[in-house]
Coordinates of C-alpha atoms in Angstrom, one line a residue:
M37 CA 2.6 -46.2 -13.9
T38 CA 3.4 -49.8 -14.6
T39 CA 4.7 -48.8 -17.8
I40 CA 6.9 -45.9 -16.2
A41 CA 8.1 -48.2 -13.2
R42 CA 9.5 -50.7 -16.3
S43 CA 11.3 -48.0 -17.6
L44 CA 13.1 -47.2 -14.5
P45 CA 16.7 -49.2 -14.0
A46 CA 16.1 -52.7 -12.0
W47 CA 18.1 -51.6 -8.8
L48 CA 15.6 -48.6 -8.3
R49 CA 12.8 -50.7 -8.8
R50 CA 13.0 -53.0 -6.2
Y51 CA 12.5 -49.7 -4.0
L52 CA 9.1 -48.9 -5.7
P53 CA 6.0 -49.8 -3.7
R54 CA 4.7 -52.5 -4.2
D55 CA 1.2 -53.8 -2.1
R56 CA -1.9 -51.3 -1.9
A57 CA -0.9 -50.4 1.8
E58 CA 3.0 -49.2 0.9
K59 CA 1.4 -47.6 -2.4
R60 CA -1.0 -45.3 0.1
R61 CA 1.8 -44.2 2.4
F62 CA 4.1 -43.4 -0.5
A63 CA 1.0 -40.9 -1.9
G64 CA 1.0 -39.8 1.7
F65 CA 4.6 -38.6 1.8
L66 CA 4.1 -37.1 -1.5
G67 CA 1.1 -35.1 -0.4
A68 CA 3.1 -34.3 2.6
T69 CA 5.8 -33.0 0.8
L70 CA 4.1 -30.6 -1.7
L71 CA 2.1 -29.4 1.1
L72 CA 5.1 -28.1 2.8
D73 CA 7.2 -27.4 -0.1
T74 CA 4.4 -24.8 -0.9
L75 CA 4.2 -23.5 2.5
F76 CA 8.0 -22.8 2.2
N77 CA 8.5 -21.6 -1.1
L78 CA 5.0 -20.1 -2.6
R79 CA 5.0 -16.1 -2.3
F80 CA 1.2 -15.4 -3.1
P81 CA 0.2 -13.0 -4.3
A82 CA 3.4 -11.9 -5.6
L83 CA 4.0 -12.6 -9.2
E84 CA 5.7 -16.0 -9.5
V85 CA 6.9 -18.4 -12.4
P86 CA 3.8 -21.5 -12.1
F87 CA 4.1 -24.1 -9.7
W88 CA 7.3 -23.6 -9.0
Y89 CA 6.6 -23.6 -5.6
L90 CA 6.1 -27.2 -5.7
L91 CA 9.9 -27.8 -5.8
P92 CA 12.0 -29.0 -2.8
S93 CA 12.9 -26.1 -0.7
V94 CA 16.1 -26.4 1.0
D95 CA 14.6 -26.3 3.9
V96 CA 12.4 -28.7 3.4
V97 CA 15.2 -31.2 2.3
M98 CA 16.8 -30.1 5.5
I99 CA 14.4 -31.4 7.6
F100 CA 13.9 -34.5 5.6
G101 CA 17.7 -35.2 6.1
A102 CA 17.2 -35.0 9.7
F103 CA 13.9 -37.0 9.8
A104 CA 16.0 -39.4 8.6
I105 CA 18.9 -39.5 10.5
I106 CA 16.4 -39.6 13.7
G107 CA 14.9 -42.4 11.9
A108 CA 18.0 -44.8 11.5
Q109 CA 18.8 -44.3 15.0
G110 CA 15.2 -45.3 15.9
W111 CA 14.3 -42.5 18.2
R112 CA 11.1 -40.5 18.5
I113 CA 11.0 -36.7 17.3
P114 CA 9.9 -34.8 21.4
K115 CA 6.8 -33.5 21.1
P116 CA 8.3 -30.0 22.1
V117 CA 10.4 -30.8 18.7
Q118 CA 7.2 -31.1 16.5
I119 CA 5.8 -28.2 18.0
A120 CA 8.6 -26.0 17.0
L121 CA 8.8 -27.5 13.7
V122 CA 4.9 -26.5 13.4
A123 CA 5.8 -23.0 14.9
L124 CA 8.8 -23.1 12.4
V125 CA 6.2 -23.7 9.1
V126 CA 3.6 -21.0 10.3
L127 CA 6.2 -18.3 11.2
V128 CA 7.8 -18.9 7.3
R129 CA 4.3 -19.1 5.7
I130 CA 3.7 -15.4 7.4
L131 CA 6.7 -14.1 6.4
R132 CA 6.4 -15.4 2.6
F133 CA 3.0 -14.0 2.3
G134 CA 3.5 -10.9 3.7
D135 CA 6.7 -10.4 1.3
G136 CA 4.9 -11.2 -1.8
L137 CA 2.0 -8.7 -0.8
E138 CA 4.8 -6.0 -0.4
D139 CA 6.6 -7.3 -3.8
R140 CA 3.6 -7.3 -5.6
Y141 CA 2.1 -4.1 -4.9
Y142 CA 4.1 -2.0 -2.6
A143 CA 7.9 -2.5 -3.3
Q144 CA 8.8 -2.0 0.5
K145 CA 10.0 -4.5 3.0
F146 CA 7.9 -6.6 5.0
T147 CA 7.9 -7.1 9.0
L148 CA 5.9 -9.1 11.4
Y149 CA 5.8 -5.6 13.2
E150 CA 2.9 -4.7 10.7
L151 CA 0.6 -7.7 11.8
W152 CA -1.5 -5.1 13.3
L153 CA -2.6 -4.0 9.7
A154 CA -4.3 -6.7 8.8
P155 CA -7.9 -5.5 10.2
E156 CA -7.1 -2.8 7.6
G157 CA -6.7 -5.4 4.8
V158 CA -9.8 -7.4 6.2
R159 CA -11.9 -3.5 6.0
F160 CA -10.5 -2.7 2.5
A161 CA -12.1 -6.1 0.8
H162 CA -15.2 -5.8 2.7
S163 CA -15.2 -2.1 1.2
V164 CA -14.5 -3.2 -2.5
L165 CA -16.2 -6.5 -2.6
A166 CA -19.7 -7.4 -2.9
W167 CA -21.0 -9.3 0.8
W168 CA -21.8 -12.7 -1.3
K169 CA -17.6 -12.5 -2.6
F170 CA -16.4 -10.7 1.1
W171 CA -18.2 -13.2 3.4
P172 CA -16.7 -16.8 1.5
L173 CA -13.3 -15.5 1.2
A174 CA -13.0 -14.3 5.2
L175 CA -14.4 -17.8 6.2
G176 CA -11.9 -19.3 3.6
L177 CA -9.2 -17.1 5.0
F178 CA -10.2 -18.1 8.5
A179 CA -10.6 -21.8 7.8
L180 CA -6.6 -21.7 5.8
L181 CA -5.5 -19.9 9.3
V182 CA -7.5 -22.7 11.6
L183 CA -5.9 -25.7 8.9
L184 CA -2.4 -23.8 8.4
P185 CA -0.9 -25.3 11.7
V186 CA -2.8 -28.7 11.7
G187 CA -1.8 -29.5 8.1
A188 CA 1.9 -28.7 8.7
Y189 CA 1.9 -30.9 11.8
Y190 CA 0.0 -34.1 10.1
A191 CA 2.3 -33.1 7.0
L192 CA 5.6 -33.1 9.2
R193 CA 4.4 -36.4 11.1
T194 CA 3.6 -38.5 7.7
A195 CA 7.0 -37.5 6.6
A196 CA 8.8 -38.7 9.7
T197 CA 6.6 -41.6 9.7
Y198 CA 8.0 -42.4 6.3
L199 CA 11.6 -41.7 6.4
S200 CA 12.2 -43.7 9.4
E201 CA 12.4 -46.7 7.4
L202 CA 16.1 -46.7 5.3
K203 CA 15.0 -48.6 2.6
R204 CA 12.5 -46.0 1.2
L205 CA 15.5 -43.6 1.2
P206 CA 16.9 -44.4 -2.4
L207 CA 13.5 -43.5 -4.0
I208 CA 13.4 -40.3 -2.2
G209 CA 16.4 -39.4 -3.1
V210 CA 16.0 -40.0 -6.4
I211 CA 12.8 -38.1 -6.7
F212 CA 14.5 -35.0 -5.1
L213 CA 17.3 -35.5 -7.4
F214 CA 14.7 -35.3 -10.2
A215 CA 12.8 -32.4 -9.2
F216 CA 16.4 -31.0 -8.3
G217 CA 17.1 -30.9 -12.3
I218 CA 13.8 -29.6 -13.2
G219 CA 14.8 -26.5 -10.8
L220 CA 17.5 -25.8 -12.6
A221 CA 15.9 -26.2 -16.1
A222 CA 12.9 -23.5 -14.5
P223 CA 12.5 -20.4 -16.0
R224 CA 13.9 -17.4 -13.1
E225 CA 11.0 -14.7 -12.7
T226 CA 12.9 -11.3 -13.4
R227 CA 11.1 -9.7 -10.4
H228 CA 12.2 -12.6 -7.9
P229 CA 15.9 -13.2 -8.6
K230 CA 16.2 -15.3 -5.3
L231 CA 13.7 -17.9 -5.9
F232 CA 15.9 -20.3 -6.2
M233 CA 19.0 -22.3 -4.3
G234 CA 20.6 -24.2 -7.3
G235 CA 17.1 -26.4 -8.3
F236 CA 15.7 -26.3 -4.8
G237 CA 13.8 -23.0 -3.4
V238 CA 15.7 -20.9 -1.6
S239 CA 16.2 -21.2 2.3
A240 CA 13.6 -19.4 5.1
G241 CA 16.7 -18.9 7.1
P242 CA 18.1 -15.5 5.5
R243 CA 14.6 -13.9 5.7
I244 CA 14.0 -15.5 9.7
R245 CA 17.5 -13.9 10.8
R246 CA 16.4 -10.8 9.1
E247 CA 13.3 -10.4 11.0
A248 CA 15.2 -11.1 13.7
T249 CA 17.3 -8.5 13.4
F250 CA 14.8 -6.3 13.2
L251 CA 13.0 -7.1 16.5
L252 CA 16.1 -7.5 18.5
S253 CA 16.7 -4.1 17.6
V254 CA 13.5 -2.5 18.2
V255 CA 15.3 -0.3 20.9
A256 CA 18.2 1.1 18.7
E257 CA 15.4 1.6 16.1
R258 CA 13.6 3.8 18.3
G259 CA 16.4 5.9 19.2
V260 CA 17.0 6.7 15.5
W261 CA 13.6 7.3 15.4
G262 CA 13.7 9.9 18.1
R263 CA 16.8 11.3 16.9
A264 CA 14.8 12.2 13.7
I265 CA 11.9 13.6 15.1
A266 CA 14.4 16.1 17.2
R267 CA 16.2 17.2 14.0
A268 CA 12.7 17.7 12.4
H269 CA 11.7 20.2 15.5
D270 CA 14.9 21.9 16.0
E271 CA 14.8 22.6 11.9
L272 CA 11.1 24.1 12.1
G273 CA 12.2 25.7 15.3
R274 CA 14.6 28.1 13.8
T275 CA 12.6 28.8 10.3
P276 CA 10.8 31.6 10.0
S277 CA 7.0 30.6 10.4
D278 CA 4.7 33.2 10.9
L279 CA 3.3 33.0 7.4
A280 CA 2.5 36.7 6.6
K281 CA 3.6 36.5 3.4
L282 CA 0.5 34.5 2.7
G283 CA -1.4 38.2 3.5
R284 CA -3.9 36.0 5.2
H285 CA -5.3 34.5 1.9
N286 CA -6.8 31.0 2.4
V287 CA -4.7 28.3 1.6
H288 CA -6.3 25.0 -0.1
L289 CA -4.0 21.7 0.5
I290 CA -5.9 19.2 -1.7
L291 CA -4.4 15.4 -1.3
V292 CA -5.1 13.4 -4.6
E293 CA -5.2 9.4 -3.8
S294 CA -2.3 7.5 -5.4
Y295 CA -1.5 10.5 -8.0
G296 CA 2.0 10.0 -8.9
V297 CA 4.5 11.0 -11.3
V298 CA 3.2 8.2 -14.1
V299 CA 0.1 10.4 -15.1
V300 CA 2.9 12.6 -16.3
D301 CA 5.4 10.4 -17.8
N302 CA 3.6 7.6 -19.2
P303 CA 2.5 8.4 -22.5
D304 CA -0.3 6.4 -22.8
F305 CA -1.6 8.1 -19.2
V306 CA -0.4 11.4 -20.6
A307 CA -2.2 11.1 -23.7
T308 CA -5.7 10.4 -21.4
I309 CA -5.3 13.3 -18.7
Q310 CA -3.7 16.1 -21.3
P311 CA -7.1 17.1 -22.7
T312 CA -7.9 17.5 -18.8
F313 CA -4.9 19.8 -18.2
D314 CA -5.2 21.6 -20.9
S315 CA -8.4 23.1 -19.8
I316 CA -7.1 23.8 -16.6
E317 CA -4.4 26.1 -18.0
K318 CA -6.7 27.7 -19.9
T319 CA -10.0 28.0 -18.1
L320 CA -7.8 29.4 -14.9
G321 CA -5.7 31.4 -16.8
E322 CA -8.7 33.3 -18.5
R323 CA -9.8 34.2 -15.0
G324 CA -6.2 35.0 -13.7
F325 CA -4.9 31.9 -12.4
T326 CA -1.0 31.5 -12.1
V327 CA -0.3 27.9 -12.1
A328 CA 3.0 26.3 -11.8
S329 CA 3.5 22.9 -11.1
G330 CA 7.0 20.6 -9.6
R331 CA 7.3 17.5 -7.8
L332 CA 8.3 15.6 -4.3
I333 CA 9.5 12.6 -3.4
S334 CA 7.0 10.4 -1.4
P335 CA 8.3 8.6 1.5
T336 CA 5.5 5.2 0.9
F337 CA 4.8 3.6 -2.8
G338 CA 1.3 1.6 -3.9
G339 CA -0.2 2.5 -0.8
R340 CA -0.4 3.6 3.2
S341 CA -0.9 7.1 2.3
W342 CA -1.0 8.3 5.9
L343 CA 2.7 7.8 6.3
A344 CA 2.8 10.2 3.2
H345 CA 0.5 12.7 5.0
T346 CA 2.5 12.2 8.6
T347 CA 5.9 13.4 6.4
L348 CA 3.8 16.2 4.8
A349 CA 2.5 17.4 7.9
T350 CA 5.5 17.0 10.9
S351 CA 8.6 17.3 8.1
V352 CA 10.1 14.0 9.5
R353 CA 10.5 11.4 6.4
T354 CA 8.0 8.5 7.8
T355 CA 9.0 5.4 5.6
D356 CA 7.2 2.3 7.6
Q357 CA 4.5 1.7 10.2
F358 CA 7.0 1.2 13.0
G359 CA 7.9 4.6 12.7
Y360 CA 5.1 6.2 11.7
D361 CA 3.5 4.9 15.7
I362 CA 6.7 6.5 17.0
V363 CA 5.7 9.3 14.9
F364 CA 2.7 9.3 16.1
A365 CA 3.5 8.8 20.1
A366 CA 5.7 12.2 20.1
K367 CA 3.0 13.9 18.3
P368 CA 5.5 16.8 17.0
K369 CA 4.1 20.5 15.6
T370 CA 2.4 19.8 12.5
M371 CA 1.8 22.0 9.4
A372 CA -1.9 22.8 11.0
S373 CA -0.3 24.4 14.1
F374 CA 1.6 26.6 12.4
F375 CA -1.2 27.8 10.9
H376 CA -3.2 27.9 13.5
A377 CA -0.8 30.2 15.5
A378 CA -0.4 32.0 12.5
G379 CA -4.0 33.1 13.4
Y380 CA -5.6 30.6 10.5
R381 CA -8.3 28.4 11.1
T382 CA -7.2 24.8 10.5
V383 CA -9.5 22.2 8.8
L384 CA -9.5 18.8 8.1
A385 CA -12.0 16.7 5.3
S386 CA -10.8 13.5 5.5
P387 CA -13.8 11.5 4.5
G388 CA -12.0 7.6 4.1
T389 CA -11.6 8.1 8.0
T390 CA -14.6 5.7 8.8
R391 CA -13.9 5.2 12.9
E392 CA -12.6 7.3 15.8
G393 CA -9.0 6.2 16.9
N394 CA -7.7 5.9 20.7
R395 CA -4.9 7.4 20.6
G396 CA -6.0 11.1 19.7
D397 CA -4.7 13.3 17.1
L398 CA -1.6 13.6 15.2
Y399 CA -2.7 16.3 13.0
H400 CA -3.9 19.1 15.2
F401 CA -7.0 20.7 13.1
D402 CA -9.2 23.0 14.6
K403 CA -12.5 21.1 13.1
N404 CA -11.8 17.7 11.3
Y405 CA -14.5 16.2 9.2
Y406 CA -14.2 12.5 8.9
Y407 CA -16.8 10.1 7.2
W408 CA -19.6 10.3 9.9
N409 CA -19.5 14.3 9.6
F410 CA -20.0 14.8 5.8
D411 CA -24.0 14.1 6.1
Y412 CA -23.7 11.8 3.2
V413 CA -26.8 10.0 2.4
G414 CA -25.7 8.5 -1.4
P415 CA -24.0 5.4 -2.6
A416 CA -20.1 4.5 -1.3
F417 CA -18.0 3.5 -4.7
A418 CA -15.7 0.9 -4.4
W419 CA -12.9 2.0 -1.3
A420 CA -14.3 5.3 -1.5
T421 CA -16.8 6.4 1.0
M422 CA -18.0 9.0 -1.4
P423 CA -17.5 11.2 -4.1
D424 CA -14.6 13.8 -4.3
Q425 CA -17.1 16.6 -5.9
Y426 CA -19.2 15.8 -2.9
V427 CA -16.2 16.4 -0.3
L428 CA -15.0 19.6 -1.9
D429 CA -18.5 21.1 -2.2
F430 CA -19.4 20.2 1.5
V431 CA -16.9 21.8 3.1
R432 CA -17.3 25.3 1.0
R433 CA -20.6 25.3 2.2
R434 CA -19.4 24.8 5.7
E435 CA -16.4 26.7 6.3
L436 CA -15.8 28.9 3.1
S437 CA -18.3 31.2 4.6
T438 CA -16.0 32.4 7.7
T439 CA -13.9 35.7 7.7
S440 CA -11.3 33.8 9.5
P441 CA -8.1 32.7 7.0
L442 CA -8.5 29.2 6.4
F443 CA -5.9 26.6 6.4
V444 CA -8.1 23.3 4.6
Q445 CA -6.3 20.1 4.0
Y446 CA -8.8 17.7 1.5
V447 CA -7.8 14.3 1.9
L448 CA -9.8 12.9 -1.5
V449 CA -10.8 9.4 -2.0
S450 CA -12.0 8.9 -5.5
S451 CA -8.8 7.6 -7.4
H452 CA -8.0 5.0 -4.6
A453 CA -7.2 1.7 -5.6
P454 CA -9.0 -0.8 -6.6
W455 CA -10.3 1.7 -9.2
S456 CA -13.6 -0.2 -9.9
E457 CA -16.1 2.3 -9.5
T458 CA -15.4 5.8 -10.2
P459 CA -18.9 8.7 -9.8
T460 CA -19.3 10.6 -12.3
I461 CA -19.3 14.5 -12.1
V462 CA -23.2 16.6 -11.5
E463 CA -22.6 20.0 -13.4
D464 CA -24.7 21.7 -11.0
W465 CA -23.1 21.6 -7.8
S466 CA -26.5 23.2 -5.9
K467 CA -28.2 19.6 -6.8
L468 CA -25.4 17.8 -4.3
E469 CA -27.0 18.9 -1.1
N470 CA -26.5 15.7 1.0
G471 CA -25.5 13.2 -1.6
A472 CA -28.6 11.4 -2.6
I473 CA -28.2 12.4 -6.2
F474 CA -25.1 10.0 -6.7
D475 CA -28.0 6.9 -6.5
T476 CA -28.8 8.2 -10.1
Q477 CA -25.7 8.9 -11.2
P478 CA -24.0 7.2 -14.1
V479 CA -20.8 5.6 -12.7
L480 CA -17.6 4.5 -14.7
R481 CA -17.5 0.6 -14.0
F482 CA -14.4 -1.6 -14.4
P483 CA -14.2 -5.2 -13.9
I484 CA -11.0 -5.3 -11.3
V485 CA -11.2 -7.3 -8.6
W486 CA -7.9 -7.6 -6.1
P487 CA -5.5 -9.5 -6.1
N488 CA -5.4 -8.4 -9.4
F489 CA -4.8 -4.7 -10.9
E490 CA -2.6 -5.8 -14.5
H491 CA -5.6 -4.3 -16.0
A492 CA -6.1 -1.4 -14.2
Q493 CA -4.8 1.4 -15.9
E494 CA -7.6 2.4 -17.4
A495 CA -9.6 2.3 -14.3
Y496 CA -6.9 4.3 -12.7
I497 CA -6.3 7.4 -15.1
R498 CA -10.1 8.2 -14.8
S499 CA -9.9 7.9 -11.7
I500 CA -7.1 10.7 -12.1
V501 CA -9.0 12.6 -14.2
Y502 CA -12.4 12.9 -12.4
D503 CA -10.6 14.4 -9.6
F504 CA -8.8 17.2 -11.7
A505 CA -12.4 18.2 -13.7
I506 CA -13.7 18.7 -10.3
I507 CA -10.9 20.5 -8.6
E508 CA -10.9 22.4 -11.9
R509 CA -14.6 23.3 -11.6
Y510 CA -14.3 23.9 -7.8
I511 CA -11.4 26.1 -7.9
R512 CA -13.3 28.1 -11.3
Q513 CA -17.0 28.4 -9.6
F514 CA -15.9 28.9 -5.7
L515 CA -12.4 29.9 -5.8
T516 CA -12.7 33.7 -6.8
D517 CA -10.6 35.4 -4.4
D518 CA -7.0 35.0 -4.2
S519 CA -6.3 31.7 -2.3
L520 CA -3.2 29.7 -3.1
V521 CA -4.5 26.4 -3.7
I522 CA -2.0 23.5 -3.8
V523 CA -2.7 19.7 -5.4
L524 CA -0.4 16.9 -4.6
G525 CA -0.5 13.4 -4.6
D526 CA 0.2 11.0 -1.7
H527 CA 2.4 8.3 -3.8
Q528 CA 2.7 6.3 -7.0
P529 CA -0.2 3.5 -8.0
V530 CA 0.9 -0.2 -7.5
V531 CA 3.5 -1.1 -9.0
E532 CA 0.9 -2.8 -11.8
V533 CA -0.3 0.3 -12.6
S534 CA 2.9 2.3 -12.0
G535 CA 5.4 -0.2 -14.0
N536 CA 8.3 1.2 -11.9
E537 CA 8.8 0.7 -7.8
A538 CA 12.0 2.7 -8.3
E539 CA 10.2 6.2 -8.8
R540 CA 8.5 7.5 -6.0
A541 CA 8.0 10.9 -7.2
V542 CA 4.6 12.5 -7.2
P543 CA 3.4 15.6 -9.2
V544 CA 2.8 19.0 -7.3
H545 CA 0.8 21.7 -8.5
V546 CA 0.0 25.3 -7.4
F547 CA -2.6 27.5 -8.4
S548 CA -3.5 31.2 -7.3
R549 CA -5.2 34.7 -8.7
K550 CA -2.0 36.2 -6.6
K551 CA 0.6 35.6 -8.5
E552 CA 3.4 36.8 -6.0
L553 CA 2.1 33.3 -4.1
V554 CA 2.5 31.3 -6.8
E555 CA 6.3 33.2 -8.2
A556 CA 7.5 31.9 -4.4
F557 CA 7.0 28.1 -5.8
I558 CA 9.1 28.9 -9.2
R559 CA 11.6 30.4 -7.3
R560 CA 11.8 26.8 -5.5
G561 CA 12.5 25.3 -8.8
Y562 CA 8.4 24.5 -10.0
V563 CA 7.9 25.4 -13.8
A564 CA 4.7 27.2 -14.9
G565 CA 1.8 25.3 -16.0
M566 CA 0.3 21.7 -15.5
W567 CA 3.3 19.6 -16.6
P568 CA 6.2 19.7 -14.2
R569 CA 8.7 18.5 -16.8
G570 CA 12.0 20.9 -16.3
A571 CA 11.2 21.2 -13.3
A572 CA 14.0 21.2 -10.5
K573 CA 14.8 17.8 -9.0
P574 CA 12.6 16.4 -6.9
R575 CA 13.6 17.0 -3.1
G576 CA 11.8 14.2 0.0
M577 CA 8.3 15.1 0.7
E578 CA 9.6 16.1 4.4
T579 CA 11.2 19.6 3.2
F580 CA 7.3 20.8 1.7
L581 CA 6.4 22.2 5.4
P582 CA 9.9 24.1 6.2
D583 CA 10.1 25.4 2.9
L584 CA 6.7 26.9 3.0
L585 CA 7.2 28.1 6.6
R586 CA 10.4 29.8 4.7
D587 CA 9.1 31.2 1.5
F588 CA 6.2 32.8 3.0
S589 CA 7.3 33.7 6.6
T590 CA 9.5 37.2 8.0
T591 CA 9.9 36.2 11.5
P592 CA 11.4 32.9 13.2
P593 CA 8.7 31.5 15.6
A594 CA 9.1 32.6 19.7
R595 CA 11.4 29.5 21.7

């Protein structure tokens, strides 16, 4: 330290702290500065240039400038201003974390409205982490939430006190100028082009302004969503909906979690899934099934499957949590409602629903099987509450013997992130019973822990292979009638696995021994076989329901 001091210009050396007390105050100021810079800059869990966030933030520079002016006048910072500054730091920290989370995994915009989803994040962590990892993490996060405003308060007070003496400003100015130069030379992360403003961290002002604009326009946004719901309702009201062309054949709608077009477009994934797809085409083709495939554009990316499910059910393109809540409150007519009106018994199998909601039902199925309805006693597999093979078999045992035509929607969960545990197939389905057999079955395990999914590709594709292997067996062994089976993904996997946040399409596959049912999809632009290459340009998932009604109905609904 002495050597460094001697190398400085003489005019600057006289501003260096000399006595022990002044050195402590200087060290405290540097610590407060680094803490505030980190709180304003850091976007964790977004991927960032290492330690860039220690550079001064434009906002910190401006606050310190104000402190210096106030100190030069001999004024004291009023208590309400101190509280307001602490609140500002906490607000910026929440926004930066939310933006980092959305950017790394979901390629979406974060708003404070989504904070109510925080308990979902806690439940996700609880389901995928061992207790000895979860509880220290939970306690650590709780401690951080408590210490955040306390740390911000003391950092701001320390900085204000230190800057109250003008003789210290030249040294501070040189330090900040030096940091600015480092910032100019720092590498720019291509996925984060707006981290820097010159050599400083970019101001949080525009981000706060965008949040304020959203919150102040909530009433207008409600109107936008209300009109979207009304348009969907009017279109469905004008669409034939008796589903008579289905001939009262059962319809199985199978939603595969995180199944995106990356599986059929990425060469590495294609090489892994191809034997399974070839087997499906061969074995089902030998049993008289016609197969066709296409694509749809999901309203969500990387997660929040309920947005895709709502879009599919209501034909309202539901892109964010605010819109979902508006749609949920409106409770428009759904796909299950149309099937019920056409004489079908409608069934929802949703093993990922682990608690009862208090806002009623959105989807209007005659029968709902949630986690607690499956009589499952086996183990969970990371986030998945039970294997998808068990889900399919349970519904088969409970529902497929009915004489009424069935519309069943299966929401499969074995391919849900983090993909750290994937079950293996029980070849003899009669041994599944209550699922206890999975306690003794081998498990595919992968060393994946949130928030790091950059090496999850193998685990992800293996979970997709598992789902299609059991879907093939389920169709081949148990759906021996002329049922129409529709298999589709709900969204692409997270950016670290899919690699392309701009591509939001998901594959769709249809199977039936009654060729005419599949030909309706081919006329819509689907192509024969399991690979959707050459299919028509994908349309939004919100078009699926009206298209289905038009393709298989003869008369319009009663108005």
